[in-house]
């Protein structure tokens, strides 16, 4: 499958739609206009790749809606060279958007099929995150601290193991709630022992699974 001028045109249009919905960070919009989303999707959904919608991928999971990817990416305030921990690699689309924004991404996926697929597919596009198969609730203590942490599945609570892996001044973006919906939440580590929490808009993600999932 190629990346044609037609695909590039559709991506630009998608970035413009997302801008019209309120995303203003050029770094985010440029990344949306750059990452070839059609290559991340099953062939059955190719025609819909540049619609602003989530679609099924393997293992009963989803590739997130582009607006959601843009919304979380904007909240992260990525600076070039930031070390970002991502929980929930999925298709690797969000991972690739963060890499386009200049982040060094460490990403964890709990579904072996998705991990294996992303491990082979992302480098073929020139994206080289550090990829891990395992339980994202625990994060990656041996690689901490991280400048930013992003969770791309709905979490029933804010995992303390993840907040502990943020550097002071670091930002976490995590949807928190239950299977009916979640509130996008940001956590800023303001000092060694203090965190500032802000609750934003409602979203609906697949659940962050693990021992303590709902
Ligand atoms: N951002 C991804 C993309 O662009 O394709 C979509 C992520 S999908 C909405 C959520 C992902 O989180 C799924 O791939 C799921 O398997 C994964 N996940 C769920 N619980 C997890 C856990 N405890 N640790 C790591 N990954 C987990």
PDB file of C-alpha atoms and ligand atoms in Angstrom:
ATOM      1  CA  UNK A   1       0.000   0.000   0.000  1.00  0.00           C
ATOM      2  CA  UNK A   2       1.367   3.390  -1.042  1.00  0.00           C
ATOM      3  CA  UNK A   3       1.135   6.816   0.477  1.00  0.00           C
ATOM      4  CA  UNK A   4      -0.188   8.862  -2.445  1.00  0.00           C
ATOM      5  CA  UNK A   5      -0.903  12.559  -3.058  1.00  0.00           C
ATOM      6  CA  UNK A   6      -4.549  11.685  -2.545  1.00  0.00           C
ATOM      7  CA  UNK A   7      -3.801  10.347   0.952  1.00  0.00           C
ATOM      8  CA  UNK A   8      -1.701  13.420   1.734  1.00  0.00           C
ATOM      9  CA  UNK A   9      -4.556  15.671   0.627  1.00  0.00           C
ATOM     10  CA  UNK A  10      -7.034  13.765   2.816  1.00  0.00           C
ATOM     11  CA  UNK A  11      -4.699  14.118   5.800  1.00  0.00           C
ATOM     12  CA  UNK A  12      -4.427  17.878   5.316  1.00  0.00           C
ATOM     13  CA  UNK A  13      -8.213  18.064   5.246  1.00  0.00           C
ATOM     14  CA  UNK A  14      -8.417  15.971   8.418  1.00  0.00           C
ATOM     15  CA  UNK A  15      -5.918  18.298  10.160  1.00  0.00           C
ATOM     16  CA  UNK A  16      -8.043  21.288   9.093  1.00  0.00           C
ATOM     17  CA  UNK A  17     -11.188  19.625  10.528  1.00  0.00           C
ATOM     18  CA  UNK A  18      -9.407  18.991  13.815  1.00  0.00           C
ATOM     19  CA  UNK A  19      -8.209  22.606  13.901  1.00  0.00           C
ATOM     20  CA  UNK A  20     -11.814  23.717  13.366  1.00  0.00           C
ATOM     21  CA  UNK A  21     -12.776  21.645  16.446  1.00  0.00           C
ATOM     22  CA  UNK A  22     -10.380  23.673  18.593  1.00  0.00           C
ATOM     23  CA  UNK A  23      -6.897  22.145  18.373  1.00  0.00           C
ATOM     24  CA  UNK A  24      -4.455  25.020  17.801  1.00  0.00           C
ATOM     25  CA  UNK A  25      -0.981  23.520  18.403  1.00  0.00           C
ATOM     26  CA  UNK A  26       0.760  23.566  14.998  1.00  0.00           C
ATOM     27  CA  UNK A  27       3.098  20.788  16.056  1.00  0.00           C
ATOM     28  CA  UNK A  28       0.060  18.533  16.636  1.00  0.00           C
ATOM     29  CA  UNK A  29      -1.691  19.553  13.406  1.00  0.00           C
ATOM     30  CA  UNK A  30       1.484  19.036  11.370  1.00  0.00           C
ATOM     31  CA  UNK A  31       1.888  15.565  12.878  1.00  0.00           C
ATOM     32  CA  UNK A  32      -1.725  14.653  11.995  1.00  0.00           C
ATOM     33  CA  UNK A  33      -1.038  15.889   8.457  1.00  0.00           C
ATOM     34  CA  UNK A  34       2.126  13.775   8.291  1.00  0.00           C
ATOM     35  CA  UNK A  35       1.344  10.315   9.741  1.00  0.00           C
ATOM     36  CA  UNK A  36      -0.168   8.001   7.064  1.00  0.00           C
ATOM     37  CA  UNK A  37      -3.135   6.735   9.136  1.00  0.00           C
ATOM     38  CA  UNK A  38      -4.428   4.541   6.277  1.00  0.00           C
ATOM     39  CA  UNK A  39      -1.385   2.295   6.685  1.00  0.00           C
ATOM     40  CA  UNK A  40      -2.291   1.611  10.344  1.00  0.00           C
ATOM     41  CA  UNK A  41      -5.746   0.252   9.562  1.00  0.00           C
ATOM     42  CA  UNK A  42      -7.149  -3.059   8.440  1.00  0.00           C
ATOM     43  CA  UNK A  43      -7.810  -3.118   4.701  1.00  0.00           C
ATOM     44  CA  UNK A  44     -11.585  -3.340   5.344  1.00  0.00           C
ATOM     45  CA  UNK A  45     -11.490   0.196   6.821  1.00  0.00           C
ATOM     46  CA  UNK A  46      -9.002   1.833   4.444  1.00  0.00           C
ATOM     47  CA  UNK A  47     -11.630   4.012   2.813  1.00  0.00           C
ATOM     48  CA  UNK A  48     -12.430   5.528   6.218  1.00  0.00           C
ATOM     49  CA  UNK A  49      -8.849   6.187   7.332  1.00  0.00           C
ATOM     50  CA  UNK A  50      -9.158   9.974   7.105  1.00  0.00           C
ATOM     51  CA  UNK A  51     -12.543  10.236   8.723  1.00  0.00           C
ATOM     52  CA  UNK A  52     -12.410  11.580  12.255  1.00  0.00           C
ATOM     53  CA  UNK A  53     -13.513   8.296  13.807  1.00  0.00           C
ATOM     54  CA  UNK A  54     -12.127   5.409  15.873  1.00  0.00           C
ATOM     55  CA  UNK A  55     -12.015   2.036  14.075  1.00  0.00           C
ATOM     56  CA  UNK A  56     -11.491  -1.574  15.156  1.00  0.00           C
ATOM     57  CA  UNK A  57      -7.995  -3.067  15.029  1.00  0.00           C
ATOM     58  CA  UNK A  58      -6.918  -6.569  16.155  1.00  0.00           C
ATOM     59  CA  UNK A  59      -7.616  -8.096  19.585  1.00  0.00           C
ATOM     60  CA  UNK A  60     -10.938  -6.256  20.013  1.00  0.00           C
ATOM     61  CA  UNK A  61      -9.121  -2.886  20.367  1.00  0.00           C
ATOM     62  CA  UNK A  62      -9.437   0.399  18.474  1.00  0.00           C
ATOM     63  CA  UNK A  63      -7.277   2.930  16.672  1.00  0.00           C
ATOM     64  CA  UNK A  64      -8.244   6.156  18.466  1.00  0.00           C
ATOM     65  CA  UNK A  65     -10.220   8.912  16.782  1.00  0.00           C
ATOM     66  CA  UNK A  66      -7.786  11.482  15.280  1.00  0.00           C
ATOM     67  CA  UNK A  67      -9.411  14.311  17.290  1.00  0.00           C
ATOM     68  CA  UNK A  68      -8.787  12.355  20.508  1.00  0.00           C
ATOM     69  CA  UNK A  69      -5.169  11.706  19.515  1.00  0.00           C
ATOM     70  CA  UNK A  70      -4.741  15.425  18.760  1.00  0.00           C
ATOM     71  CA  UNK A  71      -6.478  16.455  22.011  1.00  0.00           C
ATOM     72  CA  UNK A  72      -4.260  14.252  24.197  1.00  0.00           C
ATOM     73  CA  UNK A  73      -1.133  15.243  22.233  1.00  0.00           C
ATOM     74  CA  UNK A  74      -1.877  18.962  22.680  1.00  0.00           C
ATOM     75  CA  UNK A  75      -2.379  18.517  26.435  1.00  0.00           C
ATOM     76  CA  UNK A  76       1.021  16.827  26.705  1.00  0.00           C
ATOM     77  CA  UNK A  77       2.788  20.028  25.509  1.00  0.00           C
ATOM     78  CA  UNK A  78       5.534  17.978  23.885  1.00  0.00           C
ATOM     79  CA  UNK A  79       8.912  19.640  23.551  1.00  0.00           C
ATOM     80  CA  UNK A  80      11.564  18.274  21.200  1.00  0.00           C
ATOM     81  CA  UNK A  81      13.478  15.447  22.875  1.00  0.00           C
ATOM     82  CA  UNK A  82      10.868  14.891  25.606  1.00  0.00           C
ATOM     83  CA  UNK A  83      10.909  11.372  27.007  1.00  0.00           C
ATOM     84  CA  UNK A  84       7.283  10.214  26.787  1.00  0.00           C
ATOM     85  CA  UNK A  85       5.824   7.064  28.330  1.00  0.00           C
ATOM     86  CA  UNK A  86       2.738   5.810  26.467  1.00  0.00           C
ATOM     87  CA  UNK A  87       0.428   3.155  27.917  1.00  0.00           C
ATOM     88  CA  UNK A  88      -1.498   1.328  25.163  1.00  0.00           C
ATOM     89  CA  UNK A  89       0.440   1.181  21.878  1.00  0.00           C
ATOM     90  CA  UNK A  90      -2.559  -0.216  19.974  1.00  0.00           C
ATOM     91  CA  UNK A  91      -1.932   0.360  16.267  1.00  0.00           C
ATOM     92  CA  UNK A  92       0.970   2.714  17.018  1.00  0.00           C
ATOM     93  CA  UNK A  93      -0.801   5.703  15.446  1.00  0.00           C
ATOM     94  CA  UNK A  94      -0.670   7.888  18.580  1.00  0.00           C
ATOM     95  CA  UNK A  95       2.937   6.739  19.107  1.00  0.00           C
ATOM     96  CA  UNK A  96       3.840   7.933  15.599  1.00  0.00           C
ATOM     97  CA  UNK A  97       2.120  11.296  16.096  1.00  0.00           C
ATOM     98  CA  UNK A  98       4.221  11.858  19.242  1.00  0.00           C
ATOM     99  CA  UNK A  99       7.412  10.878  17.406  1.00  0.00           C
ATOM    100  CA  UNK A 100       6.541  13.326  14.601  1.00  0.00           C
ATOM    101  CA  UNK A 101       6.232  15.976  17.342  1.00  0.00           C
ATOM    102  CA  UNK A 102       9.818  15.281  18.403  1.00  0.00           C
ATOM    103  CA  UNK A 103       9.217  12.971  21.383  1.00  0.00           C
ATOM    104  CA  UNK A 104      11.297   9.947  22.318  1.00  0.00           C
ATOM    105  CA  UNK A 105       8.539   7.439  22.987  1.00  0.00           C
ATOM    106  CA  UNK A 106       8.536   4.422  25.320  1.00  0.00           C
ATOM    107  CA  UNK A 107       5.316   2.521  24.710  1.00  0.00           C
ATOM    108  CA  UNK A 108       3.715  -0.492  26.450  1.00  0.00           C
ATOM    109  CA  UNK A 109       1.046  -2.798  24.999  1.00  0.00           C
ATOM    110  CA  UNK A 110      -0.732  -5.603  26.834  1.00  0.00           C
ATOM    111  CA  UNK A 111      -2.052  -7.493  23.779  1.00  0.00           C
ATOM    112  CA  UNK A 112       0.668  -9.655  22.250  1.00  0.00           C
ATOM    113  CA  UNK A 113      -0.801  -9.549  18.713  1.00  0.00           C
ATOM    114  CA  UNK A 114      -0.801  -5.746  18.711  1.00  0.00           C
ATOM    115  CA  UNK A 115       2.666  -5.528  20.261  1.00  0.00           C
ATOM    116  CA  UNK A 116       4.073  -7.915  17.630  1.00  0.00           C
ATOM    117  CA  UNK A 117       2.371  -6.063  14.783  1.00  0.00           C
ATOM    118  CA  UNK A 118       3.573  -2.626  15.930  1.00  0.00           C
ATOM    119  CA  UNK A 119       7.098  -3.931  16.563  1.00  0.00           C
ATOM    120  CA  UNK A 120       7.459  -4.826  12.893  1.00  0.00           C
ATOM    121  CA  UNK A 121       5.268  -2.161  11.329  1.00  0.00           C
ATOM    122  CA  UNK A 122       6.434   1.100  12.988  1.00  0.00           C
ATOM    123  CA  UNK A 123      10.134   0.751  12.038  1.00  0.00           C
ATOM    124  CA  UNK A 124       9.037   0.099   8.435  1.00  0.00           C
ATOM    125  CA  UNK A 125       7.658   3.667   8.420  1.00  0.00           C
ATOM    126  CA  UNK A 126      10.802   5.051  10.045  1.00  0.00           C
ATOM    127  CA  UNK A 127       9.257   5.338  13.542  1.00  0.00           C
ATOM    128  CA  UNK A 128      11.453   3.764  16.192  1.00  0.00           C
ATOM    129  CA  UNK A 129       9.899   3.963  19.664  1.00  0.00           C
ATOM    130  CA  UNK A 130      11.084   1.675  22.435  1.00  0.00           C
ATOM    131  CA  UNK A 131       8.312  -0.950  22.576  1.00  0.00           C
ATOM    132  CA  UNK A 132       7.411  -3.169  25.520  1.00  0.00           C
ATOM    133  CA  UNK A 133       4.964  -6.047  25.951  1.00  0.00           C
ATOM    134  CA  UNK A 134       3.451  -5.934  29.431  1.00  0.00           C
ATOM    135  CA  UNK A 135       1.156  -4.320  31.952  1.00  0.00           C
ATOM    136  CA  UNK A 136       1.059  -0.552  31.583  1.00  0.00           C
ATOM    137  CA  UNK A 137      -0.257  -0.056  35.137  1.00  0.00           C
ATOM    138  CA  UNK A 138       3.304  -0.593  36.325  1.00  0.00           C
ATOM    139  CA  UNK A 139       4.943   1.759  33.811  1.00  0.00           C
ATOM    140  CA  UNK A 140       8.677   1.363  33.232  1.00  0.00           C
ATOM    141  CA  UNK A 141      10.395   2.127  36.550  1.00  0.00           C
ATOM    142  CA  UNK A 142      13.841   1.295  35.204  1.00  0.00           C
ATOM    143  CA  UNK A 143      13.508   3.976  32.474  1.00  0.00           C
ATOM    144  CA  UNK A 144      11.910   6.664  34.708  1.00  0.00           C
ATOM    145  CA  UNK A 145      11.668   9.585  35.153  1.00  0.00           C
ATOM    146  CA  UNK A 146       9.595  10.636  32.136  1.00  0.00           C
ATOM    147  CA  UNK A 147       8.849  14.195  31.006  1.00  0.00           C
ATOM    148  CA  UNK A 148       5.351  13.145  29.977  1.00  0.00           C
ATOM    149  CA  UNK A 149       3.023  10.154  30.426  1.00  0.00           C
ATOM    150  CA  UNK A 150       0.024   9.436  28.190  1.00  0.00           C
ATOM    151  CA  UNK A 151      -2.547   6.710  28.824  1.00  0.00           C
ATOM    152  CA  UNK A 152      -4.616   5.805  25.749  1.00  0.00           C
ATOM    153  CA  UNK A 153      -7.196   3.543  27.435  1.00  0.00           C
ATOM    154  CA  UNK A 154      -9.871   4.372  30.012  1.00  0.00           C
ATOM    155  CA  UNK A 155      -8.423   3.987  33.519  1.00  0.00           C
ATOM    156  CA  UNK A 156     -10.633   3.222  36.542  1.00  0.00           C
ATOM    157  CA  UNK A 157      -8.220   5.256  38.722  1.00  0.00           C
ATOM    158  CA  UNK A 158      -4.926   7.135  38.409  1.00  0.00           C
ATOM    159  CA  UNK A 159      -2.179   4.511  38.830  1.00  0.00           C
ATOM    160  CA  UNK A 160       0.289   5.682  41.479  1.00  0.00           C
ATOM    161  CA  UNK A 161       3.108   3.747  39.820  1.00  0.00           C
ATOM    162  CA  UNK A 162       2.708   6.053  36.815  1.00  0.00           C
ATOM    163  CA  UNK A 163       2.550   9.374  38.709  1.00  0.00           C
ATOM    164  CA  UNK A 164       5.720   8.331  40.577  1.00  0.00           C
ATOM    165  CA  UNK A 165       7.499   7.962  37.211  1.00  0.00           C
ATOM    166  CA  UNK A 166       6.844  11.595  36.182  1.00  0.00           C
ATOM    167  CA  UNK A 167       9.685  14.059  36.705  1.00  0.00           C
ATOM    168  CA  UNK A 168       8.939  17.162  38.758  1.00  0.00           C
ATOM    169  CA  UNK A 169       7.321  19.544  36.256  1.00  0.00           C
ATOM    170  CA  UNK A 170       6.160  16.602  34.127  1.00  0.00           C
ATOM    171  CA  UNK A 171       2.627  16.153  32.762  1.00  0.00           C
ATOM    172  CA  UNK A 172       0.407  13.071  32.614  1.00  0.00           C
ATOM    173  CA  UNK A 173      -2.711  12.865  30.414  1.00  0.00           C
ATOM    174  CA  UNK A 174      -5.137  10.081  31.309  1.00  0.00           C
ATOM    175  CA  UNK A 175      -8.849   9.387  30.704  1.00  0.00           C
ATOM    176  CA  UNK A 176     -10.346   8.364  34.080  1.00  0.00           C
ATOM    177  CA  UNK A 177     -13.739   6.745  34.569  1.00  0.00           C
ATOM    178  CA  UNK A 178     -15.658   3.538  33.938  1.00  0.00           C
ATOM    179  CA  UNK A 179     -17.038   1.593  30.964  1.00  0.00           C
ATOM    180  CA  UNK A 180     -19.704   4.289  30.365  1.00  0.00           C
ATOM    181  CA  UNK A 181     -17.169   7.065  29.800  1.00  0.00           C
ATOM    182  CA  UNK A 182     -14.122   8.840  31.155  1.00  0.00           C
ATOM    183  CA  UNK A 183     -13.026  12.375  31.979  1.00  0.00           C
ATOM    184  CA  UNK A 184      -9.787  13.481  30.341  1.00  0.00           C
ATOM    185  CA  UNK A 185      -7.543  14.355  33.264  1.00  0.00           C
ATOM    186  CA  UNK A 186      -4.151  16.042  33.464  1.00  0.00           C
ATOM    187  CA  UNK A 187      -1.758  15.616  36.362  1.00  0.00           C
ATOM    188  CA  UNK A 188       1.215  17.951  36.765  1.00  0.00           C
ATOM    189  CA  UNK A 189       3.895  16.903  39.229  1.00  0.00           C
ATOM    190  CA  UNK A 190       4.517  20.224  40.963  1.00  0.00           C
ATOM    191  CA  UNK A 191       7.119  18.908  43.453  1.00  0.00           C
ATOM    192  CA  UNK A 192       8.484  15.605  44.740  1.00  0.00           C
ATOM    193  CA  UNK A 193       5.321  15.070  46.806  1.00  0.00           C
ATOM    194  CA  UNK A 194       2.635  17.215  45.181  1.00  0.00           C
ATOM    195  CA  UNK A 195       0.483  16.862  42.100  1.00  0.00           C
ATOM    196  CA  UNK A 196      -2.019  19.227  40.480  1.00  0.00           C
ATOM    197  CA  UNK A 197      -5.049  17.540  38.906  1.00  0.00           C
ATOM    198  CA  UNK A 198      -7.341  19.102  36.271  1.00  0.00           C
ATOM    199  CA  UNK A 199     -10.451  17.458  34.825  1.00  0.00           C
ATOM    200  CA  UNK A 200     -11.444  18.338  31.249  1.00  0.00           C
ATOM    201  CA  UNK A 201     -13.884  16.892  28.684  1.00  0.00           C
ATOM    202  CA  UNK A 202     -15.640  13.521  28.477  1.00  0.00           C
ATOM    203  CA  UNK A 203     -14.408  10.746  26.194  1.00  0.00           C
ATOM    204  CA  UNK A 204     -15.061   7.057  25.666  1.00  0.00           C
ATOM    205  CA  UNK A 205     -12.072   4.730  25.423  1.00  0.00           C
ATOM    206  CA  UNK A 206     -11.671   0.948  25.590  1.00  0.00           C
ATOM    207  CA  UNK A 207     -10.716   0.005  29.165  1.00  0.00           C
ATOM    208  CA  UNK A 208      -7.224  -0.057  30.590  1.00  0.00           C
ATOM    209  CA  UNK A 209      -7.111  -3.728  31.552  1.00  0.00           C
ATOM    210  CA  UNK A 210      -5.117  -5.392  34.275  1.00  0.00           C
ATOM    211  CA  UNK A 211      -5.534  -7.007  37.644  1.00  0.00           C
ATOM    212  CA  UNK A 212      -7.511  -4.036  38.881  1.00  0.00           C
ATOM    213  CA  UNK A 213      -9.647  -3.325  35.791  1.00  0.00           C
ATOM    214  CA  UNK A 214     -13.398  -2.822  36.119  1.00  0.00           C
TER     215      UNK A 214
HETATM  216  N1  LIG B   1      -3.475   5.007  20.766  1.00  0.00           N
HETATM  217  C1  LIG B   1      -3.732   3.771  20.103  1.00  0.00           C
HETATM  218  C2  LIG B   1      -3.740   3.966  18.614  1.00  0.00           C
HETATM  219  O1  LIG B   1      -3.539   5.091  18.172  1.00  0.00           O
HETATM  220  O2  LIG B   1      -3.956   2.980  17.890  1.00  0.00           O
HETATM  221  C3  LIG B   1      -5.054   3.211  20.490  1.00  0.00           C
HETATM  222  C4  LIG B   1      -5.031   2.668  21.831  1.00  0.00           C
HETATM  223  S1  LIG B   1      -6.458   1.681  22.204  1.00  0.00           S
HETATM  224  C5  LIG B   1      -7.704   2.891  22.373  1.00  0.00           C
HETATM  225  C6  LIG B   1      -5.997   1.239  23.877  1.00  0.00           C
HETATM  226  C7  LIG B   1      -4.872   0.233  23.938  1.00  0.00           C
HETATM  227  O3  LIG B   1      -4.513   0.047  25.310  1.00  0.00           O
HETATM  228  C8  LIG B   1      -5.248  -1.136  23.393  1.00  0.00           C
HETATM  229  O4  LIG B   1      -4.343  -1.525  22.416  1.00  0.00           O
HETATM  230  C9  LIG B   1      -5.164  -2.037  24.621  1.00  0.00           C
HETATM  231  O5  LIG B   1      -4.752  -3.352  24.332  1.00  0.00           O
HETATM  232  C10 LIG B   1      -4.148  -1.309  25.472  1.00  0.00           C
HETATM  233  N2  LIG B   1      -4.179  -1.628  26.899  1.00  0.00           N
HETATM  234  C11 LIG B   1      -5.261  -1.867  27.689  1.00  0.00           C
HETATM  235  N3  LIG B   1      -4.881  -2.120  28.949  1.00  0.00           N
HETATM  236  C12 LIG B   1      -3.509  -2.047  28.965  1.00  0.00           C
HETATM  237  C13 LIG B   1      -2.520  -2.212  29.973  1.00  0.00           C
HETATM  238  N4  LIG B   1      -2.822  -2.501  31.244  1.00  0.00           N
HETATM  239  N5  LIG B   1      -1.216  -2.057  29.622  1.00  0.00           N
HETATM  240  C14 LIG B   1      -0.867  -1.749  28.344  1.00  0.00           C
HETATM  241  N6  LIG B   1      -1.765  -1.580  27.347  1.00  0.00           N
HETATM  242  C15 LIG B   1      -3.066  -1.727  27.652  1.00  0.00           C
END
